[in-house]
Coordinates of C-alpha atoms and ligand atoms in Angstrom, one line a residue:
X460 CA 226.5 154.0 83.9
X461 CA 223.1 155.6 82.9
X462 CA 220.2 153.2 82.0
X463 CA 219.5 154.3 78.8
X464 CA 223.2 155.2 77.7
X465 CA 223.8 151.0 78.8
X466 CA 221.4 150.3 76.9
X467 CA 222.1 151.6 73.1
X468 CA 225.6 150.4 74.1
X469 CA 224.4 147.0 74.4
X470 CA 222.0 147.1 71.5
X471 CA 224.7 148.8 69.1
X472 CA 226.8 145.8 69.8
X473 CA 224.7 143.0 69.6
X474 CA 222.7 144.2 66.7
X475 CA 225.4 145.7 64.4
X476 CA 223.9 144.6 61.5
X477 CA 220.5 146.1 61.9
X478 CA 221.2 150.0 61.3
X479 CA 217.5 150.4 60.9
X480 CA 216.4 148.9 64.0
X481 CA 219.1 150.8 66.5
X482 CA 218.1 154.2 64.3
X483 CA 214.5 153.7 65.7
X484 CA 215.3 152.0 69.3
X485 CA 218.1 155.4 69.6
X486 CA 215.4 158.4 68.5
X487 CA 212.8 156.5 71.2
X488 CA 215.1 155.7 73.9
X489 CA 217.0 159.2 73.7
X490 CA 213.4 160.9 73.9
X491 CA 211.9 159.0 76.9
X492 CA 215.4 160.0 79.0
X493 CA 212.9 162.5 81.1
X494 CA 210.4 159.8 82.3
X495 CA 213.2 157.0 83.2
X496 CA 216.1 158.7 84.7
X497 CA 214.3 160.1 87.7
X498 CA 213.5 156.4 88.5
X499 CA 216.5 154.4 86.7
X500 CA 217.3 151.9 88.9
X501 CA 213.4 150.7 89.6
X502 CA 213.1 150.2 85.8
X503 CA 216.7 148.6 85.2
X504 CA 216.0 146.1 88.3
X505 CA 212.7 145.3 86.7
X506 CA 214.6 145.2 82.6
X507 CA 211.9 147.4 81.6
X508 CA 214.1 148.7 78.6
X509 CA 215.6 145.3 77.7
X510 CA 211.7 144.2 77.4
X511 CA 210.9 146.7 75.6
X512 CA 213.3 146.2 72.8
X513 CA 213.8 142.7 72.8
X514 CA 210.6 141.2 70.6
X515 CA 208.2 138.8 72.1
X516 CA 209.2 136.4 68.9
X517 CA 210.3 137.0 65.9
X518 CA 209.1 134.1 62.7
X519 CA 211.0 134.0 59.7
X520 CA 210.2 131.8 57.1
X521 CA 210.3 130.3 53.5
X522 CA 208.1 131.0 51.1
X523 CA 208.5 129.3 47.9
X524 CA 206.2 130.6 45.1
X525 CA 205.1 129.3 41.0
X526 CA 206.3 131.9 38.1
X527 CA 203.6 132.4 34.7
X528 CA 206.1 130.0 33.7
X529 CA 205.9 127.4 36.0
X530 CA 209.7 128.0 37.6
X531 CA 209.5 128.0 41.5
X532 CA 211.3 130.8 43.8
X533 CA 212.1 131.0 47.2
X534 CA 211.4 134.5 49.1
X535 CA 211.6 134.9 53.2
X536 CA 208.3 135.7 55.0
X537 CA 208.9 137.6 58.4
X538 CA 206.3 138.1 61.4
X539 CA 207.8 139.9 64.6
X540 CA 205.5 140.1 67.1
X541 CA 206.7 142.5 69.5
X542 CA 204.9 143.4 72.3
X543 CA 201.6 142.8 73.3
X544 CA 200.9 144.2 77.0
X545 CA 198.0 146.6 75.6
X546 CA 196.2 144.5 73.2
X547 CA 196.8 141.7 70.3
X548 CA 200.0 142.6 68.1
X549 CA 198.2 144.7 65.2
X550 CA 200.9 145.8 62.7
X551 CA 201.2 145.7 58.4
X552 CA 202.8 143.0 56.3
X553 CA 205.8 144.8 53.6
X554 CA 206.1 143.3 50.3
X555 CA 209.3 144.6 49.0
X556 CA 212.4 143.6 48.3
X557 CA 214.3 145.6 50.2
X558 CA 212.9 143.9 53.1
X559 CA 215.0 142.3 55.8
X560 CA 214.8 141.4 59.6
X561 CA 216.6 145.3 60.2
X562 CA 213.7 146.9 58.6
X563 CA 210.5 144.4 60.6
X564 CA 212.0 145.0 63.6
X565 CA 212.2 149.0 63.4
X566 CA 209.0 148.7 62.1
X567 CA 207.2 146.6 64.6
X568 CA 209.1 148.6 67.5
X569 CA 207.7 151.4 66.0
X570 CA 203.7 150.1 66.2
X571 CA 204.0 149.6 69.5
X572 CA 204.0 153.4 70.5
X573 CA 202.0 154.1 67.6
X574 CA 199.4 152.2 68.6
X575 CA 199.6 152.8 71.9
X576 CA 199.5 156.5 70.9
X577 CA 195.7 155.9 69.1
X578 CA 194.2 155.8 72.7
X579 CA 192.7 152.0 71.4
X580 CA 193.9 148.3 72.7
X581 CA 196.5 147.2 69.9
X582 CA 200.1 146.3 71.0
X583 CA 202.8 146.2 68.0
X584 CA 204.2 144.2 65.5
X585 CA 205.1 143.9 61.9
X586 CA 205.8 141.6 59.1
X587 CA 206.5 141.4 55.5
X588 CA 209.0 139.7 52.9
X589 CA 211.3 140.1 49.9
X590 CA 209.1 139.6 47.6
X591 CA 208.4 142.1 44.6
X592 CA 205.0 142.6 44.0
X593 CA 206.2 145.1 40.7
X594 CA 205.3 143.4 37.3
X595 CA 204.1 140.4 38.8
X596 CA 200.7 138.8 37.5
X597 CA 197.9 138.3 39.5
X598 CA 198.3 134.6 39.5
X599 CA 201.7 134.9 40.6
X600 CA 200.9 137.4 43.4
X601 CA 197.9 134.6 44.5
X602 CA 200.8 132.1 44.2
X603 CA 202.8 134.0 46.6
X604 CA 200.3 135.3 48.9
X605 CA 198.9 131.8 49.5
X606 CA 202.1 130.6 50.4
X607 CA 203.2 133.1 52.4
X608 CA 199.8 132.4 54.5
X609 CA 200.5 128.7 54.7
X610 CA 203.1 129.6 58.0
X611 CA 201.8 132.8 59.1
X612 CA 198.2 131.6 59.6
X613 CA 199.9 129.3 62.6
X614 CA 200.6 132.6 64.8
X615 CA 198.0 134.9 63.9
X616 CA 194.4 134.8 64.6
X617 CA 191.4 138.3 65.6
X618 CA 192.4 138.1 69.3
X619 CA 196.3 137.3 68.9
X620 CA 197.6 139.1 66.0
X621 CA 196.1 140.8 63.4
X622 CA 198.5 141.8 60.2
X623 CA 196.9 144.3 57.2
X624 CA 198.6 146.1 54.4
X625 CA 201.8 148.5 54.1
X626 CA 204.2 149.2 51.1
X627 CA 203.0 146.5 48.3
X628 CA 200.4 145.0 50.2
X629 CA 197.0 146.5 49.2
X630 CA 193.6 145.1 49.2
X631 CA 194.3 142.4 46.0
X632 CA 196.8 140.9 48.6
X633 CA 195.0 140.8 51.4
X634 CA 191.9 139.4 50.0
X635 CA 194.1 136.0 48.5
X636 CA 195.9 136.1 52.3
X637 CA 192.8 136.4 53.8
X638 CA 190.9 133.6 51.7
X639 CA 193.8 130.9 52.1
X640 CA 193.6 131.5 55.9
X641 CA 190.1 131.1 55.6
X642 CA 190.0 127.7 53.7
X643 CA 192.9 126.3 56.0
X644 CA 190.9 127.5 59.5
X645 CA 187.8 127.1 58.8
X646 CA 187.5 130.1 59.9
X647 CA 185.8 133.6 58.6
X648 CA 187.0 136.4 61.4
X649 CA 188.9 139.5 61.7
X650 CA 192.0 138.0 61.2
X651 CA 193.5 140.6 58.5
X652 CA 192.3 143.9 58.3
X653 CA 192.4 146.5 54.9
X654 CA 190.0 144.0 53.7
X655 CA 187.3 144.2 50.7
X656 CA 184.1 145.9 51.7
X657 CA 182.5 142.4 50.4
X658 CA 184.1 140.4 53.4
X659 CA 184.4 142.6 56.4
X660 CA 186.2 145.7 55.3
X661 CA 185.6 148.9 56.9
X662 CA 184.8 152.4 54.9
X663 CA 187.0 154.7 54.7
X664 CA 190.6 152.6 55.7
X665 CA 191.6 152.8 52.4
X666 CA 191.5 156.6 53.1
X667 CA 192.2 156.2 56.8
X668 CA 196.3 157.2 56.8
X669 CA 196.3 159.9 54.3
X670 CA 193.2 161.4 55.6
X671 CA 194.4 161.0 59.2
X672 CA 197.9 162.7 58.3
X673 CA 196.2 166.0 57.4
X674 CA 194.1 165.9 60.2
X675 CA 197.0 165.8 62.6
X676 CA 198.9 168.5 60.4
X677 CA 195.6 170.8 60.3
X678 CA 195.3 170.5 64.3
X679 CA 199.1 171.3 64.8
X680 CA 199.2 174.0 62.4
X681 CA 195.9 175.7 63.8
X682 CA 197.2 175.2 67.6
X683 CA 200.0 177.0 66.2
X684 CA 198.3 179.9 65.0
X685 CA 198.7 178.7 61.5
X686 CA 195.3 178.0 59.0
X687 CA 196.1 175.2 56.4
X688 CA 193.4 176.9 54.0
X689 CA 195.7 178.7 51.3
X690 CA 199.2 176.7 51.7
X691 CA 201.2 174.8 49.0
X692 CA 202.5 171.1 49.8
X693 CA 204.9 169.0 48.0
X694 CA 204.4 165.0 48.9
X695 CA 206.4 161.9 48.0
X696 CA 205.1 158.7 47.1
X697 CA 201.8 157.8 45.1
X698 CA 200.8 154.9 46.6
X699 CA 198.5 154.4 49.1
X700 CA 199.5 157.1 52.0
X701 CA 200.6 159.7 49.4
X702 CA 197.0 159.6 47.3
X703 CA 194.8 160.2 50.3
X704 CA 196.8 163.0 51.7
X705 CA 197.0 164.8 48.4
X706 CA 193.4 164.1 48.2
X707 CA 192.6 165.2 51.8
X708 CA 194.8 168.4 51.8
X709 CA 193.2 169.6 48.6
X710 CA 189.7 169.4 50.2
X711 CA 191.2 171.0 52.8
X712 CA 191.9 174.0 50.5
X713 CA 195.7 172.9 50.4
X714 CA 197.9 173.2 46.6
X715 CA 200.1 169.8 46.0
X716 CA 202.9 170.6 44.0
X717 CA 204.4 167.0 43.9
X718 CA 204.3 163.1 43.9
X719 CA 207.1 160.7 43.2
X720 CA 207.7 156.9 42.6
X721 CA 211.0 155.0 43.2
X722 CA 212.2 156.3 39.8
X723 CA 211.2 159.7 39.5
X724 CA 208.6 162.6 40.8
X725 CA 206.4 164.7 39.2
X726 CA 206.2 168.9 39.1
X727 CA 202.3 169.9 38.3
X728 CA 202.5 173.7 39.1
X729 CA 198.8 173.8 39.0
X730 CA 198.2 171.2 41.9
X731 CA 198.3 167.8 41.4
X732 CA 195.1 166.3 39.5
X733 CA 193.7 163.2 42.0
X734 CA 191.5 161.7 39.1
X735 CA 194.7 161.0 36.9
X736 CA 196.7 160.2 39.9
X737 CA 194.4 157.4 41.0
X738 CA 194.1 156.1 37.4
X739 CA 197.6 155.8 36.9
X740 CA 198.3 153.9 40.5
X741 CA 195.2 152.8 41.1
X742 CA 194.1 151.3 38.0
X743 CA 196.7 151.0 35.9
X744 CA 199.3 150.2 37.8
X745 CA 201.4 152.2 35.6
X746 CA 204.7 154.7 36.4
X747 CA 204.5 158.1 36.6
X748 CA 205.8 159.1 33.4
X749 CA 202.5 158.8 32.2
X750 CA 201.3 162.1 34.2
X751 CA 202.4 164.3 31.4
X752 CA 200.4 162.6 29.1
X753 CA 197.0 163.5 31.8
X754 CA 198.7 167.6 32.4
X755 CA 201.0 168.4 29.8
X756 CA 202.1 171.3 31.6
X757 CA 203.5 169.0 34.1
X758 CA 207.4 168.3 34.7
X759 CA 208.8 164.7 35.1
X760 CA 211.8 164.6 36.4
X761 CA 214.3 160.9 37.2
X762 CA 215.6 160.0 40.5
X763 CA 214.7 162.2 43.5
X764 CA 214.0 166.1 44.0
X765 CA 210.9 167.0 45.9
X766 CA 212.1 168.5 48.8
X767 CA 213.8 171.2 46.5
X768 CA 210.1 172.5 45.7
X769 CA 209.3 175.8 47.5
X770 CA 206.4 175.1 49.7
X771 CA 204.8 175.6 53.3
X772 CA 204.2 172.0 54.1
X773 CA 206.4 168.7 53.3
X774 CA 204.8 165.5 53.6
X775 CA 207.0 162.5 53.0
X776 CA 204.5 159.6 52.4
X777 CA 207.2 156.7 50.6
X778 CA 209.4 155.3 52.5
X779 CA 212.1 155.1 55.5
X780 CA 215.3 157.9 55.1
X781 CA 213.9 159.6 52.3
X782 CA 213.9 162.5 53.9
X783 CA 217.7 163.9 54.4
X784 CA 219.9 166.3 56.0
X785 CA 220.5 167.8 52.3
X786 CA 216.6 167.9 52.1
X787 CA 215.8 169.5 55.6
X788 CA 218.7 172.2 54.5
X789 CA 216.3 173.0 51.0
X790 CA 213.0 173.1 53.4
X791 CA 214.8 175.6 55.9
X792 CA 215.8 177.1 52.8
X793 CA 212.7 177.8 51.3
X794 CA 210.4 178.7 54.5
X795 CA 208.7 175.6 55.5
X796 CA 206.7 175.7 58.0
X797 CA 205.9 172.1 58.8
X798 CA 206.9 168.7 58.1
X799 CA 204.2 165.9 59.0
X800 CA 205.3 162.0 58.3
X801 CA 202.8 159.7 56.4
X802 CA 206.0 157.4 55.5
X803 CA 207.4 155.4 58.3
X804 CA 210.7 156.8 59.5
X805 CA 211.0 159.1 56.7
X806 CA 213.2 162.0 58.2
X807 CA 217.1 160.6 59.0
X808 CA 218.4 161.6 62.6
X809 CA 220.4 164.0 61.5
X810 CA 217.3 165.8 59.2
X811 CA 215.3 165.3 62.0
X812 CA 217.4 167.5 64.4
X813 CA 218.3 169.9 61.8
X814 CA 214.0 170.6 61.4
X815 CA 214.2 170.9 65.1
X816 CA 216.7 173.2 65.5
X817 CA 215.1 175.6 63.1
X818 CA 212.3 176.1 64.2
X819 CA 209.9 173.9 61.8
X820 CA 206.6 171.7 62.7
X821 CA 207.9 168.4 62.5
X822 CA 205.1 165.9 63.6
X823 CA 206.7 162.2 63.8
X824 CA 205.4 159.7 61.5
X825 CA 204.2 157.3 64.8
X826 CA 201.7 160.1 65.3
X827 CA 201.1 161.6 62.2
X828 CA 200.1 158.2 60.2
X829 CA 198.6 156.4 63.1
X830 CA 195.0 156.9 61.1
X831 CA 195.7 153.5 59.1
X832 CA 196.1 151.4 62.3
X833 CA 193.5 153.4 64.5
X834 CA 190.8 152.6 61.2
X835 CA 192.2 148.7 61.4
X836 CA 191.3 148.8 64.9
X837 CA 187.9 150.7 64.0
X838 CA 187.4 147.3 61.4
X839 CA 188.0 144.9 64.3
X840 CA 185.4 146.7 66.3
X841 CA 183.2 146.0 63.8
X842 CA 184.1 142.6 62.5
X843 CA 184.0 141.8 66.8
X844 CA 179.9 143.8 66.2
X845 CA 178.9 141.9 62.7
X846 CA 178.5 145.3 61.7
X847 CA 179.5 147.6 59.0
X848 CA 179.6 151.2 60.4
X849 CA 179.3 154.2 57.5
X850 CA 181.9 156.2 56.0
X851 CA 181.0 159.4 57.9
X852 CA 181.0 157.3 61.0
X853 CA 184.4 155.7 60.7
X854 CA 185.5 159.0 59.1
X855 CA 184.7 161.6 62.5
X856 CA 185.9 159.2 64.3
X857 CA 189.5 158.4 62.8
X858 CA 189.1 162.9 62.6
X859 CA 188.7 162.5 66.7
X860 CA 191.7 160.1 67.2
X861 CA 193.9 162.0 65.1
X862 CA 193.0 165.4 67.1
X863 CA 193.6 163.4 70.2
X864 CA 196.6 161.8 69.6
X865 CA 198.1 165.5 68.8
X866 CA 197.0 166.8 72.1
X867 CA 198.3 163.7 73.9
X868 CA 202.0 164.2 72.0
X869 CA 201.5 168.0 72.9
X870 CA 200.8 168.3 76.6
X871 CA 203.6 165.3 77.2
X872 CA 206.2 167.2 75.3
X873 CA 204.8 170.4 77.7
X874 CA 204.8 168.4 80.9
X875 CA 208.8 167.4 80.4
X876 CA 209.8 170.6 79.7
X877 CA 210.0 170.1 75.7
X878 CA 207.1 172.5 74.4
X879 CA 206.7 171.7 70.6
X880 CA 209.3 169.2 70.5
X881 CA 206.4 166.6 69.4
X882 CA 209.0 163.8 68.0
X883 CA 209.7 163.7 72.1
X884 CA 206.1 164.1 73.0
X885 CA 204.9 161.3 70.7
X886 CA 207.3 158.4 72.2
X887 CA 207.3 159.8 75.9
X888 CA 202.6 159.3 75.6
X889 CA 203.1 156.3 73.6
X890 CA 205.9 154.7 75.8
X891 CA 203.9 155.6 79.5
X892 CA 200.6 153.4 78.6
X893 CA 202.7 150.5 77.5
X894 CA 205.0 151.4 80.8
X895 CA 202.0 150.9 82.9
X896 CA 200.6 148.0 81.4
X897 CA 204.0 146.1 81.3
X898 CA 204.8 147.3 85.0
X899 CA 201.2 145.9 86.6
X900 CA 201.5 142.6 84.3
X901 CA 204.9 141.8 86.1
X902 CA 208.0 140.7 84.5
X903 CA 206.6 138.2 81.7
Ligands
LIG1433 P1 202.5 151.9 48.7 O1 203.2 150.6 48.3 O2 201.1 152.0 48.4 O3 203.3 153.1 48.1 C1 204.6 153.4 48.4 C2 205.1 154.6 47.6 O4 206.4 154.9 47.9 C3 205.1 154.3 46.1 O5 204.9 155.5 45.4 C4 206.6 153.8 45.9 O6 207.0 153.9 44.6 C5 207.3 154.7 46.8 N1 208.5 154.0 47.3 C6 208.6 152.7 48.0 N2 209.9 152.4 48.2 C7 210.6 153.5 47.8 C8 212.0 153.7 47.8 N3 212.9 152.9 48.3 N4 212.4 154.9 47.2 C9 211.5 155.8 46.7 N5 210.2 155.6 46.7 C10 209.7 154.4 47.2 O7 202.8 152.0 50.3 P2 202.0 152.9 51.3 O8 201.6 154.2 50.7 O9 201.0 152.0 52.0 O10 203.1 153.2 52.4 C11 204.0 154.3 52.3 C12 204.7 154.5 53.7 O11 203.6 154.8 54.6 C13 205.5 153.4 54.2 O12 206.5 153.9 55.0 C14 204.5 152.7 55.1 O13 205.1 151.9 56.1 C15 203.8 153.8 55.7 N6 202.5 153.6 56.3 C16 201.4 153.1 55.5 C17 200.2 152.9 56.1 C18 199.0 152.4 55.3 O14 197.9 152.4 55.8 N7 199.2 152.1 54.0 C19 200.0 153.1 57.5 C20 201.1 153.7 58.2 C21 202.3 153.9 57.6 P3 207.0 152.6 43.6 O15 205.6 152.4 43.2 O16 207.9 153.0 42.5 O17 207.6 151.5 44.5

């Protein structure tokens, strides 16, 4: 049997329960079919695939936590560290309660080509728990995040693995994670990144994923033939990917129709207004049902609906799957041109083809959002310097990484035959660095 047909087999049967996970390891191992079948056997005698999707080790662990009321809970904390051959795991920790083993372990396979793709020495991981961060107190949230540290500072360390933010874990988090680790090491190194400018932070990584998804979708629309100047946009989301990009594409002379939360999204037909946007996340904390309040000429609408908003670009900045085959029909529907991932995983398979096979830009979120880690890496660098480099700095260069890692997803996706296919393009360039590295460091 083919090598990589054996291998989803196995996978589907011994990880049943992880739809999330085989979603992820099926998109990346159906793509990479051109660079392993003309040498199958070399790779399957050497397990390069089983390596590959098998994590170096995964931590799950209790993590009890003290209520405003003094009542103790019990989340699970998660690290999977999964591969390492190009660089310490570097990957975000999710706070959510949706989180399970299924959802670290698509993530983390997912960082591994993503940071492979930034062209700097990071291999991949992930970690996270189910823990809600919503309505919490501060004190709680310190309760937690002290806890959660209490294990994971035993695997982790600046040249082993270095966690930093995702969904529900922003810089209030990482500064009580990166203060217990502190106390109980001893230690003050670049052991989390995302952190305050105060303690090592770097410019700019706040900004670093939204910024570097418009980047990437204003160097793939311009080497199609296609300026970004003048276009309409809806996003989802309006946390931390989803307010940079809306930030970033409007300085880039782009119109944002949209933003949405887990309970409902927001219609501002006059482009979405940053400053109230970033008071009502950012500073608030509040829902956004108070937008009208900031633009009465605003809609609010409950539950889900942005991808029925006519528009030339769709950029899907909240979550995994939120993206579906529904959704991709409404894009087609009303001319799209291009859909560019700041969300993890946010287009379903099916979506995903559907894009594809009509004709629209679809630039894969390991790509497209791979400014957050690339600036992480950028903050290493400088916590490894004991220097702090400035904004413009760390912002030209996250600009040149983005720009690169389009070119590299482009001319691999040309060099197998696959011209603007870059969903292929962006695992087959990721996947050949980490190849060579695994293949000269032997079977380990
Ligand atoms: P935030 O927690 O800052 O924001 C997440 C946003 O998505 C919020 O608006 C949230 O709404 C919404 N959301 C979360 N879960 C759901 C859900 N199940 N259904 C609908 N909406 C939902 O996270 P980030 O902006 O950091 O992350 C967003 C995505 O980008 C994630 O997939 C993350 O993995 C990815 N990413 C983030 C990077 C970063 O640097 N932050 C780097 C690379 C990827 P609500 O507030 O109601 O929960």
């Amino acid at each position: 049997m083919n090598y990589i047909d054996e291998t989803i087999k196995k996978l589907n049967a011994k990880y049943a329960n992880q739809p999330e996970f085989i979603q992820a390891v099926t998109e990346v191992l159906e793509s990479l079919r051109p660079v392993i079948e003309p040498n199958q056997e070399a790779y399957k005698r050497d397990a390069v695939l089983e390596r590959l999707i098998e994590p170096d080790r995964q931590i799950i662990f209790r993590v009890p936590w003290i209520d405003r009321d003094g009542n103790a809970h019990v989340n699970t904390g998660y690290r999977v560290q999964f591969n390492n051959a190009i660089g310490p795991y570097k990957g975000g920790l999710r706070l959510h309660p949706s989180v399970n083993i299924s959802i670290i372990k698509f993530l983390g396979f997912e960082q591994i080509f993503k940071n492979s793709l930034t062209g700097l020495p990071i291999g991949g991981a992930k970690g996270g728990s189910d823990f809600d961060p919503k309505g919490k107190t501060d004190r709680e949230i310190m309760s937690f995040c002290k806890n959660f540290m209490l294990e994971l500072y035993k695997y982790i360390g600046a040249d082993t693995d270095v966690p930093a933010g995702d969904i529900g874990t922003g810089a209030r988090e990482i500064g009580y994670m990166f203060g217990t680790y502190k106390r109980i090491k001893s230690l003050h190194e670049g052991v989390l990144t995302g952190k305050g400018l105060s303690y090592g932070g770097s410019l700019a990584r706040t900004e670093a994923t939204g910024y570097g998804l418009l980047y990437l979708t204003e160097e793939m629309l311009k080497c199609n033939g296609i300026e970004v100047k003048g276009k309409t946009a809806i996003v989802s989301g309006s946390g931390n990917v989803a307010t940079y990009a809306i930030e970033k594409a409007q300085q880039l002379g782009i119109k944002v129709l949209t933003c949405s939360d887990s309970n409902g999204w927001v219609y501002d037909p006059d482009g979405i207004d940053i400053a109230a946007l970033k008071e009502i996340k950012e500073v608030n904390r509040q829902r956004l049902t108070e937008y009208k309040k900031y633009r009465p000429n605003s809609e609010y609408h409950e539950g889900r609906g942005v991808w029925t908003v006519k528009a030339d670009i769709a950029l899907p900045c909240a979550t995994q799957n939120e993206l579906n085959l529904e959704d991709a029909k409404a894009l087609v529907a009303n001319g799209c041109i291009a859909v560019a991932e700041g969300a993890n995983m946010p287009t379903t398979a099916d979506a995903v083809k559907y894009l594809q096979d009509n004709n629209i830009l679809l630039a894969p979120a390991k790509a497209a959002n791979a400014g957050g880690v690339a600036t992480s890496a950028l903050e290493m660098s400088q916590n490894s310097e004991r220097l702090n480099w400035t904004f413009e700095e760390v912002d030209s260069k996250l600009r040149s990484i983005m720009i690169n890692i389009f070119h590299n997803m482009d001319d691999a996706a040309k060099k197998y035959g696959m011209e603007k296919n870059y969903v292929a393009g962006a695992n087959i360039a990721g996947f050949e660095k980490v190849l060579n590295a695994m293949m000269a460091q032997g079977v380990c």
